[in-house]
Short mmCIF file of C-alpha atoms in Angstrom, two decimals:
data_model
loop_
_atom_site.label_atom_id
_atom_site.label_comp_id
_atom_site.label_asym_id
_atom_site.label_seq_id
_atom_site.Cartn_x
_atom_site.Cartn_y
_atom_site.Cartn_z
CA MET S 1 102.84 -55.05 234.40
CA GLY S 2 105.02 -57.69 235.20
CA LEU S 3 106.47 -58.79 238.76
CA LYS S 4 110.14 -57.74 237.57
CA SER S 5 108.67 -54.34 236.22
CA LYS S 6 107.27 -53.56 239.67
CA ILE S 7 110.16 -54.53 241.30
CA ILE S 8 112.12 -52.38 239.12
CA LEU S 9 109.82 -49.41 239.79
CA LEU S 10 109.52 -49.90 243.03
CA ALA S 11 113.47 -49.31 243.28
CA ILE S 12 113.25 -46.76 240.98
CA ALA S 13 110.27 -44.58 242.43
CA PRO S 14 111.69 -43.90 245.87
CA LEU S 15 114.85 -42.30 244.42
CA ILE S 16 113.23 -40.25 242.37
CA VAL S 17 110.53 -39.05 244.89
CA ALA S 18 113.44 -38.39 247.34
CA THR S 19 115.67 -36.96 244.52
CA THR S 20 112.75 -34.57 244.04
CA ILE S 21 111.95 -33.43 247.18
CA ILE S 22 116.04 -33.15 248.05
CA THR S 23 116.44 -31.04 244.78
CA TYR S 24 113.67 -29.05 245.82
CA LEU S 25 114.63 -28.16 249.13
CA GLY S 26 118.03 -27.50 247.62
CA LEU S 27 116.80 -25.28 245.05
CA GLN S 28 114.66 -23.34 247.54
CA SER S 29 117.40 -22.90 249.60
CA ALA S 30 119.61 -21.91 247.38
CA ARG S 31 117.09 -19.32 245.91
CA ASP S 32 116.57 -17.63 249.74
CA LEU S 33 120.38 -17.81 249.90
CA ALA S 34 121.21 -15.87 246.86
CA SER S 35 118.38 -13.88 247.80
CA GLN S 36 120.04 -13.09 251.17
CA GLU S 37 123.32 -12.20 249.29
CA LEU S 38 121.77 -10.45 247.13
CA SER S 39 120.17 -8.18 249.58
CA ILE S 40 123.66 -7.96 251.68
CA TYR S 41 125.19 -7.19 248.07
CA GLU S 42 123.12 -4.05 247.46
CA PHE S 43 123.33 -3.28 250.99
CA ASN S 44 127.13 -2.95 250.69
CA LEU S 45 126.90 -1.28 247.38
CA VAL S 46 124.42 1.34 248.65
CA ASN S 47 126.84 1.77 251.94
CA ALA S 48 129.48 2.49 249.53
CA LYS S 49 127.82 4.95 247.47
CA LYS S 50 126.76 6.59 250.80
CA GLN S 51 130.34 6.73 252.00
CA ALA S 52 131.42 8.09 248.34
CA LEU S 53 128.91 10.92 248.31
CA LYS S 54 129.58 11.96 252.25
CA ASN S 55 133.30 11.93 250.93
CA HIS S 56 132.33 14.68 247.66
CA VAL S 57 130.56 16.91 250.38
CA ASN S 58 133.31 16.60 252.95
CA ILE S 59 135.78 17.67 249.85
CA ALA S 60 133.19 20.30 248.60
CA MET S 61 132.56 21.96 251.80
CA SER S 62 136.81 22.12 252.48
CA ALA S 63 136.41 23.61 249.14
CA ILE S 64 134.34 26.69 250.02
CA ARG S 65 135.02 26.78 253.58
CA PRO S 66 138.04 29.21 253.33
CA ILE S 67 135.22 31.48 252.05
CA LEU S 68 132.68 30.93 254.62
CA GLU S 69 135.30 31.62 257.52
CA ASN S 70 136.53 34.94 255.71
CA ASP S 71 134.83 37.99 257.31
CA GLU S 72 136.27 40.60 255.44
CA LEU S 73 133.93 39.70 252.62
CA ASP S 74 130.65 40.75 252.54
CA ASP S 75 127.62 38.05 252.09
CA ALA S 76 127.05 39.19 248.53
CA GLU S 77 130.39 38.51 247.38
CA ALA S 78 131.04 35.58 249.47
CA GLN S 79 127.73 34.00 247.68
CA TYR S 80 128.97 34.52 244.67
CA GLN S 81 132.09 33.13 245.12
CA VAL S 82 130.50 29.68 247.04
CA LYS S 83 127.98 29.52 243.63
CA LYS S 84 130.72 29.78 241.44
CA ILE S 85 132.96 27.16 243.06
CA LEU S 86 129.96 24.52 243.47
CA ALA S 87 128.89 25.24 240.00
CA GLU S 88 132.36 24.55 238.90
CA LEU S 89 133.23 21.64 241.13
CA SER S 90 132.34 18.00 239.25
CA TYR S 91 133.29 14.14 239.98
CA GLU S 92 133.14 11.09 237.39
CA ASP S 93 131.05 11.65 234.47
CA ASP S 94 127.71 12.73 235.97
CA GLY S 95 128.62 14.10 239.43
CA TYR S 96 128.04 17.62 240.66
CA PHE S 97 127.03 19.69 243.12
CA PHE S 98 123.63 21.65 243.86
CA ALA S 99 122.33 24.32 246.46
CA TYR S 100 119.19 25.60 247.88
CA GLU S 101 117.67 27.60 250.37
CA MET S 102 115.93 26.47 253.23
CA THR S 103 112.82 27.92 252.00
CA GLY S 104 113.40 25.70 248.58
CA VAL S 105 114.66 28.12 246.23
CA ASN S 106 117.02 26.68 243.83
CA LEU S 107 120.88 28.39 243.80
CA VAL S 108 123.12 26.06 242.31
CA HIS S 109 121.96 23.52 239.68
CA PRO S 110 124.86 23.16 236.68
CA THR S 111 122.95 20.59 234.79
CA GLN S 112 119.87 22.08 234.77
CA PRO S 113 120.32 26.12 235.45
CA ASP S 114 117.01 26.82 234.30
CA PHE S 115 115.73 25.70 237.94
CA VAL S 116 118.01 28.67 239.18
CA GLY S 117 116.47 30.97 241.26
CA LYS S 118 113.02 29.13 241.13
CA ASN S 119 111.08 27.56 244.36
CA LEU S 120 110.87 23.78 244.19
CA TRP S 121 109.46 23.16 247.38
CA ASP S 122 106.39 21.71 245.72
CA PHE S 123 108.23 19.62 243.19
CA GLN S 124 107.50 15.79 243.28
CA ASP S 125 109.09 13.39 241.26
CA ARG S 126 107.65 10.81 239.44
CA SER S 127 106.86 8.39 242.71
CA GLY S 128 104.91 11.57 244.29
CA ASN S 129 108.05 11.80 246.45
CA PHE S 130 108.48 15.62 247.52
CA LEU S 131 112.41 15.32 247.19
CA ILE S 132 113.43 19.05 248.28
CA GLN S 133 111.55 18.68 251.20
CA GLY S 134 113.12 15.50 252.25
CA LEU S 135 116.70 17.07 251.48
CA ILE S 136 116.07 20.27 253.28
CA ARG S 137 114.97 17.96 256.21
CA ALA S 138 118.01 15.77 256.30
CA ALA S 139 120.30 19.09 255.88
CA GLN S 140 118.72 20.15 259.13
CA ALA S 141 118.79 17.40 261.12
CA GLY S 142 122.61 17.65 260.49
CA GLY S 143 123.35 16.12 257.68
CA GLY S 144 121.70 12.95 255.99
CA TYR S 145 120.79 10.84 252.81
CA HIS S 146 117.39 11.22 251.20
CA ARG S 147 116.59 8.54 247.71
CA TYR S 148 114.59 10.00 245.20
CA ILE S 149 114.04 9.55 241.26
CA TRP S 150 116.05 12.34 239.05
CA GLU S 151 117.47 13.13 235.36
CA LYS S 152 120.71 11.46 234.76
CA PRO S 153 122.38 13.88 232.33
CA PRO S 154 123.56 13.53 229.38
CA LEU S 155 120.39 11.66 228.17
CA MET S 156 118.64 13.13 231.01
CA ILE S 157 116.60 9.85 231.55
CA GLN S 158 114.95 9.57 234.97
CA GLU S 159 116.68 7.14 237.11
CA ASP S 160 116.85 6.65 241.25
CA LYS S 161 119.53 8.44 242.84
CA ILE S 162 120.64 8.94 246.30
CA GLY S 163 121.35 12.62 247.55
CA TYR S 164 123.52 13.49 250.84
CA VAL S 165 123.04 17.00 251.66
CA VAL S 166 124.77 19.34 254.64
CA ALA S 167 123.77 22.84 256.24
CA ILE S 168 125.44 26.09 255.37
CA ASP S 169 124.42 27.72 258.71
CA ARG S 170 126.11 31.03 257.80
CA TRP S 171 122.77 31.96 255.10
CA ASP S 172 120.49 29.00 255.99
CA TRP S 173 121.52 26.92 252.68
CA MET S 174 121.47 22.83 251.66
CA MET S 175 124.40 22.10 249.93
CA GLY S 176 124.69 18.39 248.69
CA THR S 177 125.41 16.06 246.08
CA GLY S 178 123.95 13.16 244.37
CA LEU S 179 124.64 9.53 242.88
CA TYR S 180 122.68 7.33 240.61
CA LEU S 181 122.18 3.73 241.39
CA ASP S 182 121.52 2.64 237.96
CA ASP S 183 124.85 0.89 237.95
CA VAL S 184 124.13 -0.59 241.82
CA TYR S 185 120.62 -2.28 239.88
CA ALA S 186 122.85 -2.94 236.76
CA GLU S 187 125.58 -5.04 238.94
CA LEU S 188 123.22 -6.59 241.16
CA ALA S 189 120.85 -7.70 237.77
CA LYS S 190 124.49 -9.31 236.85
CA THR S 191 125.24 -11.06 240.03
CA GLN S 192 121.75 -12.21 239.94
CA ALA S 193 121.87 -13.79 236.89
CA ILE S 194 125.12 -15.39 237.33
CA MET S 195 123.61 -17.39 240.44
CA ASN S 196 120.21 -17.99 238.53
CA ASP S 197 122.63 -19.56 235.75
CA ASN S 198 124.75 -21.59 238.77
CA ILE S 199 121.65 -22.56 240.38
CA GLN S 200 120.18 -23.41 236.68
CA ARG S 201 123.24 -25.35 236.19
CA SER S 202 123.16 -27.47 239.37
CA PHE S 203 119.72 -28.23 238.63
CA ILE S 204 120.95 -29.70 235.49
CA SER S 205 123.54 -31.57 236.98
CA VAL S 206 121.34 -33.01 239.46
CA ILE S 207 118.96 -34.32 237.03
CA ILE S 208 121.90 -35.71 234.60
CA VAL S 209 122.97 -37.38 237.66
CA VAL S 210 119.62 -38.59 238.45
CA VAL S 211 118.82 -39.99 234.88
CA ILE S 212 121.78 -41.97 234.83
CA THR S 213 121.73 -43.06 237.97
CA VAL S 214 117.99 -44.21 237.28
CA ILE S 215 119.37 -45.89 234.05
CA LEU S 216 122.21 -47.62 235.72
CA VAL S 217 119.41 -49.05 238.82
CA ILE S 218 117.46 -49.86 235.64
CA LEU S 219 120.10 -51.86 233.73
CA LEU S 220 121.45 -53.01 237.09
CA GLY S 221 118.08 -54.48 237.90
CA LEU S 222 117.54 -56.21 234.34
CA ALA S 223 121.00 -57.54 234.45
CA ILE S 224 119.86 -59.05 237.79
CA ASN S 225 116.70 -60.13 236.68
CA LEU S 226 118.42 -61.97 233.79
CA HIS S 227 120.88 -63.72 235.84
CA GLU S 228 118.48 -64.84 238.06
CA HIS S 229 116.15 -65.92 235.16
CA LYS S 230 118.90 -67.67 233.86
CA LEU S 231 119.66 -69.40 237.17
CA ALA S 232 115.86 -70.32 238.11
CA ASP S 233 115.94 -71.89 234.63
CA SER S 234 119.14 -73.70 235.05
CA ARG S 235 117.58 -74.71 238.54
CA LEU S 236 114.21 -75.45 237.12
CA LYS S 237 115.97 -78.13 234.26
CA GLU S 238 117.65 -79.64 236.59
CA VAL S 239 114.71 -79.89 239.02
CA ALA S 240 112.76 -81.21 236.10
CA GLN S 241 115.66 -83.49 235.15
CA ARG S 242 115.64 -85.04 238.04
CA PHE S 243 112.06 -85.60 238.75
CA MET S 244 111.60 -87.04 234.99
CA ARG S 245 114.92 -89.50 236.86
CA LEU S 246 112.57 -89.96 239.78
CA GLN S 247 109.77 -91.11 237.36
CA VAL S 248 111.90 -93.13 235.28
CA ASN S 249 113.10 -95.08 238.50
CA GLU S 250 109.62 -95.31 240.26
CA ARG S 251 108.18 -96.98 236.69
CA ARG S 252 111.82 -98.96 236.45
CA GLY S 253 110.89 -100.27 240.07
CA PHE S 254 107.03 -100.68 239.21
CA SER S 255 107.93 -102.23 235.91
CA ARG S 256 110.38 -104.95 237.81
CA GLU S 257 107.61 -105.19 240.27
CA LEU S 258 105.38 -106.26 237.62
CA HIS S 259 108.12 -108.45 235.91
CA ASP S 260 109.89 -110.14 238.86
CA GLY S 261 106.25 -110.34 241.20
CA ILE S 262 103.35 -110.18 239.95
CA ASN S 263 104.03 -111.69 236.45
CA GLN S 264 105.43 -114.73 238.06
CA LEU S 265 102.62 -115.10 240.44
CA LEU S 266 100.66 -115.18 237.42
CA VAL S 267 102.65 -117.53 235.50
CA SER S 268 103.01 -119.96 238.20
CA CYS S 269 98.94 -119.78 238.97
CA LYS S 270 99.10 -120.57 234.92
CA PHE S 271 100.60 -123.59 235.21
CA ARG S 272 98.96 -124.66 238.40
CA ILE S 273 95.79 -124.52 236.97
CA GLU S 274 96.92 -126.16 233.53
CA LEU S 275 98.66 -128.62 235.46
CA ALA S 276 95.24 -129.70 237.31
CA GLY S 277 93.34 -129.80 233.95
CA ASN S 278 96.08 -132.03 232.87
CA LYS S 279 95.39 -134.25 236.02
CA LEU S 280 91.75 -134.02 235.50
CA LYS S 281 91.83 -135.46 231.82
CA ARG S 282 94.11 -138.11 232.95
CA GLU S 283 91.26 -138.87 235.65
CA HIS S 284 93.64 -138.79 238.24
CA ASP S 285 92.78 -138.88 242.00
CA LYS S 286 90.16 -135.40 243.02
CA ASP S 287 92.34 -134.71 245.94
CA ILE S 288 94.99 -134.62 243.81
CA VAL S 289 93.65 -131.83 241.32
CA GLN S 290 91.85 -129.84 244.59
CA GLN S 291 95.45 -129.63 245.87
CA GLU S 292 96.37 -128.24 242.58
CA LEU S 293 93.63 -125.59 242.53
CA VAL S 294 94.39 -124.72 246.25
CA LYS S 295 98.11 -123.85 245.28
CA ALA S 296 96.65 -121.89 242.33
CA SER S 297 94.33 -119.86 245.10
CA ASP S 298 96.84 -119.33 247.17
CA VAL S 299 99.56 -117.87 244.32
CA ILE S 300 96.12 -115.77 243.37
CA GLY S 301 95.81 -114.42 246.90
CA GLN S 302 99.60 -113.62 246.75
CA THR S 303 99.42 -111.88 243.59
CA ILE S 304 96.58 -109.66 244.90
CA ASN S 305 98.50 -108.82 247.95
CA GLU S 306 101.43 -107.99 245.74
CA VAL S 307 98.80 -105.74 243.68
CA ARG S 308 97.58 -103.99 246.88
CA GLN S 309 101.02 -103.19 247.98
CA ILE S 310 102.11 -101.68 244.78
CA SER S 311 99.08 -99.50 244.58
CA HIS S 312 99.28 -98.55 248.49
CA ASN S 313 102.97 -97.59 247.64
CA LEU S 314 101.40 -95.24 244.38
CA ARG S 315 99.35 -93.90 246.50
CA PRO S 316 97.51 -95.02 250.12
CA THR S 317 94.18 -95.86 249.60
CA LEU S 318 93.77 -94.53 253.47
CA LEU S 319 94.68 -91.07 252.49
CA ASP S 320 91.58 -90.90 249.88
CA ASP S 321 89.00 -93.16 252.08
CA LEU S 322 90.20 -91.81 255.79
CA GLY S 323 92.29 -88.43 255.15
CA LEU S 324 96.24 -87.95 255.86
CA ASP S 325 96.10 -87.57 259.72
CA THR S 326 94.41 -91.66 259.76
CA ALA S 327 96.85 -92.68 256.88
CA LEU S 328 99.78 -91.07 259.14
CA LYS S 329 98.39 -93.07 262.35
CA ALA S 330 98.83 -96.27 260.07
CA LEU S 331 101.97 -95.45 259.03
CA ILE S 332 103.19 -94.88 262.70
CA ASP S 333 101.63 -97.76 263.98
CA GLN S 334 103.21 -100.18 261.45
CA PHE S 335 106.71 -98.51 262.16
CA THR S 336 106.07 -98.62 265.85
CA GLU S 337 105.00 -102.46 265.47
CA ARG S 338 107.92 -103.43 263.21
CA THR S 339 110.72 -101.66 264.89
CA GLY S 340 109.64 -101.24 268.60
CA ILE S 341 110.83 -97.52 268.38
CA GLU S 342 108.40 -94.75 270.74
CA VAL S 343 106.63 -92.43 268.38
CA GLU S 344 104.66 -89.03 270.12
CA TYR S 345 102.85 -87.84 267.04
CA HIS S 346 100.80 -84.72 266.74
CA PHE S 347 98.36 -83.91 264.07
CA GLN S 348 97.06 -80.05 264.45
CA VAL S 349 95.61 -78.99 260.51
CA PRO S 350 92.37 -78.09 260.86
CA THR S 351 91.56 -77.26 257.18
CA LYS S 352 91.56 -79.98 254.16
CA LEU S 353 94.45 -80.23 252.34
CA PRO S 354 95.02 -80.50 248.19
CA ASP S 355 96.10 -83.67 247.36
CA GLU S 356 99.90 -82.92 246.48
CA ILE S 357 100.32 -81.45 250.11
CA GLU S 358 98.49 -84.68 251.37
CA ILE S 359 100.65 -87.38 249.18
CA THR S 360 104.07 -85.19 249.95
CA LEU S 361 103.66 -85.13 253.58
CA TYR S 362 102.57 -88.84 253.61
CA ARG S 363 106.13 -89.45 251.54
CA LEU S 364 108.16 -87.15 253.42
CA THR S 365 106.79 -89.02 257.00
CA GLN S 366 107.44 -92.61 255.06
CA GLU S 367 111.04 -91.54 254.16
CA SER S 368 111.97 -89.99 257.36
CA LEU S 369 110.95 -93.08 259.41
CA THR S 370 112.70 -95.17 257.09
CA ASN S 371 115.87 -93.43 257.06
CA ILE S 372 115.21 -93.71 260.99
CA GLU S 373 114.83 -97.38 260.71
CA LYS S 374 118.13 -97.75 258.72
CA HIS S 375 120.62 -95.16 260.18
CA ALA S 376 119.18 -93.64 263.46
CA HIS S 377 119.45 -96.04 266.44
CA ALA S 378 116.77 -94.30 267.91
CA THR S 379 114.47 -94.73 270.84
CA LEU S 380 112.23 -91.79 270.70
CA ILE S 381 110.84 -89.86 267.64
CA GLU S 382 108.91 -86.47 268.15
CA LEU S 383 106.72 -85.67 264.59
CA GLN S 384 104.35 -82.81 264.39
CA VAL S 385 102.42 -81.43 261.74
CA TRP S 386 100.70 -78.24 262.21
CA GLN S 387 99.31 -74.94 260.46
CA SER S 388 100.93 -71.84 260.52
CA ASP S 389 99.05 -68.80 258.90
CA ARG S 390 99.58 -70.07 255.12
CA TYR S 391 102.21 -72.96 255.48
CA ILE S 392 101.92 -76.22 256.72
CA VAL S 393 104.88 -77.17 258.87
CA PHE S 394 105.94 -80.77 259.30
CA GLU S 395 108.87 -81.52 261.83
CA CYS S 396 110.54 -84.73 262.91
CA LEU S 397 112.84 -85.40 265.70
CA ASP S 398 114.98 -88.20 266.89
CA ASN S 399 117.26 -89.36 269.57
CA GLY S 400 119.54 -90.92 267.42
CA ARG S 401 123.41 -90.84 266.45
CA GLY S 402 122.87 -88.12 264.45
CA PHE S 403 125.56 -87.24 261.75
CA SER S 404 127.87 -84.41 261.24
CA HIS S 405 129.63 -84.42 257.63
CA LYS S 406 127.76 -82.23 255.36
CA GLY S 407 128.35 -84.96 252.56
CA GLU S 408 126.00 -87.27 254.96
CA LEU S 409 123.25 -84.47 255.17
CA SER S 410 122.73 -84.67 250.80
CA SER S 411 123.80 -87.30 249.22
CA GLY S 412 121.34 -89.53 250.53
CA ILE S 413 118.82 -90.63 247.70
CA GLY S 414 115.71 -90.26 250.20
CA LEU S 415 116.98 -87.10 251.38
CA ILE S 416 117.49 -85.67 247.59
CA ASN S 417 113.94 -87.36 246.74
CA MET S 418 112.13 -85.18 249.86
CA ARG S 419 114.11 -82.37 249.10
CA GLU S 420 113.02 -82.15 245.36
CA ARG S 421 109.21 -83.20 246.44
CA LEU S 422 109.10 -79.97 248.58
CA GLU S 423 110.84 -77.82 245.63
CA LEU S 424 108.38 -79.55 243.24
CA ILE S 425 105.46 -77.81 245.14
CA GLY S 426 107.15 -74.55 246.54
CA GLY S 427 108.08 -75.74 249.94
CA ASP S 428 111.24 -75.07 252.03
CA PHE S 429 113.21 -78.22 253.45
CA ILE S 430 115.60 -78.00 256.19
CA LEU S 431 117.75 -80.63 257.72
CA GLU S 432 119.57 -80.26 260.86
CA SER S 433 122.19 -82.78 262.90
CA GLN S 434 124.83 -83.27 265.12
CA ARG S 435 126.83 -86.70 265.87
CA GLY S 436 125.54 -87.63 268.99
CA LYS S 437 122.37 -85.65 269.45
CA GLY S 438 119.76 -86.81 266.85
CA THR S 439 118.45 -85.44 263.60
CA LYS S 440 115.50 -83.06 262.80
CA VAL S 441 113.76 -82.83 259.64
CA HIS S 442 112.09 -79.58 259.06
CA ALA S 443 109.63 -78.60 256.02
CA SER S 444 106.63 -75.95 255.24
CA LEU S 445 104.48 -76.38 252.43
CA PRO S 446 102.85 -73.52 250.93
CA LEU S 447 98.69 -73.58 251.04
CA GLU S 448 98.81 -71.27 248.19
CA LYS S 449 101.01 -71.62 244.63
CA PRO S 450 103.76 -69.85 244.94
CA PHE S 451 104.30 -67.46 241.88
#
């Protein structure tokens, strides 16, 4: 996996993880909230059923109360009329009233008349609930509710039911009615389906937003990478072109030094030797021939010095023979002897440096001292080289006149050469200066090659 892919993955992975966690917590919270709302909704629906049952029983009691309070009717006639009224009372499609003796004997049951006259005290629904006993206990407690399972007309399918009963004290009866809860469950199931659908749609919306965001992040990352790649290519081409120009200029200078210096000296030496030979053939005085040979020897010595200087400019031999510290000291000593400017020098690098860093530091020192000598009018220079973590740090500070214009900070050929030398090995170059406050050259060179 490439570096760019890792960077894109590093940007996307936290987004996906955070979104997953937030989505999970949101879904869990939505489910909990939906469960609470369903519980509240169920409670309200059941309460509405209970209130309706109580109202129906109150209506039935209002219908039979005149008979119960009529003392002129004997019990048999009064009971007959109450049973008749209760058997004929109904509401909605499946609402009816029932009556039992407190002993469990059924007195009124419009939907199942076979139960009339039977003792259902020990009757149980399919869940094992003694429903008649529960209803009687509720009536004896002054009226109340009881839940059980019973056949729902007209299909007589067993459904959950809630009943409300009261006691008829005159004859020690229990009378009441009940409402089936299947419509409550159907309403709850419908509401839960709607809630689940809303949660699912919200989850899908979040997934769509996440996918779109991830795609946008990837596209943006690719666009940025492409843009940065183009900029890097352009910068690399520019640096390569400048480096080629630098090489061409160095080779041109080297060629000029060979042609104008060494070549001329060698030609002069050749003429001196030929002249000495001609004079020797003509049997001139040996002293005259000796003078020509001495002059030729002097020219050869100048040529050797020229070659040594060119070799030193290409790569100082001190770097290979005695190391960077000694080479810099020799360079600084030559500078101080030539200019009279005091240099405070500190070198703290415990490790052996690569060749490209050594020559870069040497040329950086050489160029900094040359610029100070030409332009700064300084009297004191602080030059330090030290190792910090994975970097070699170079710093040269003078107390010269400095400069303030940005054009002066970047237009010099020497400064451009320093900057480009550092860029070629992945280093950083900073030049700071203020008018009248001197100039500071700061550079950091990585000990490891940058990616």
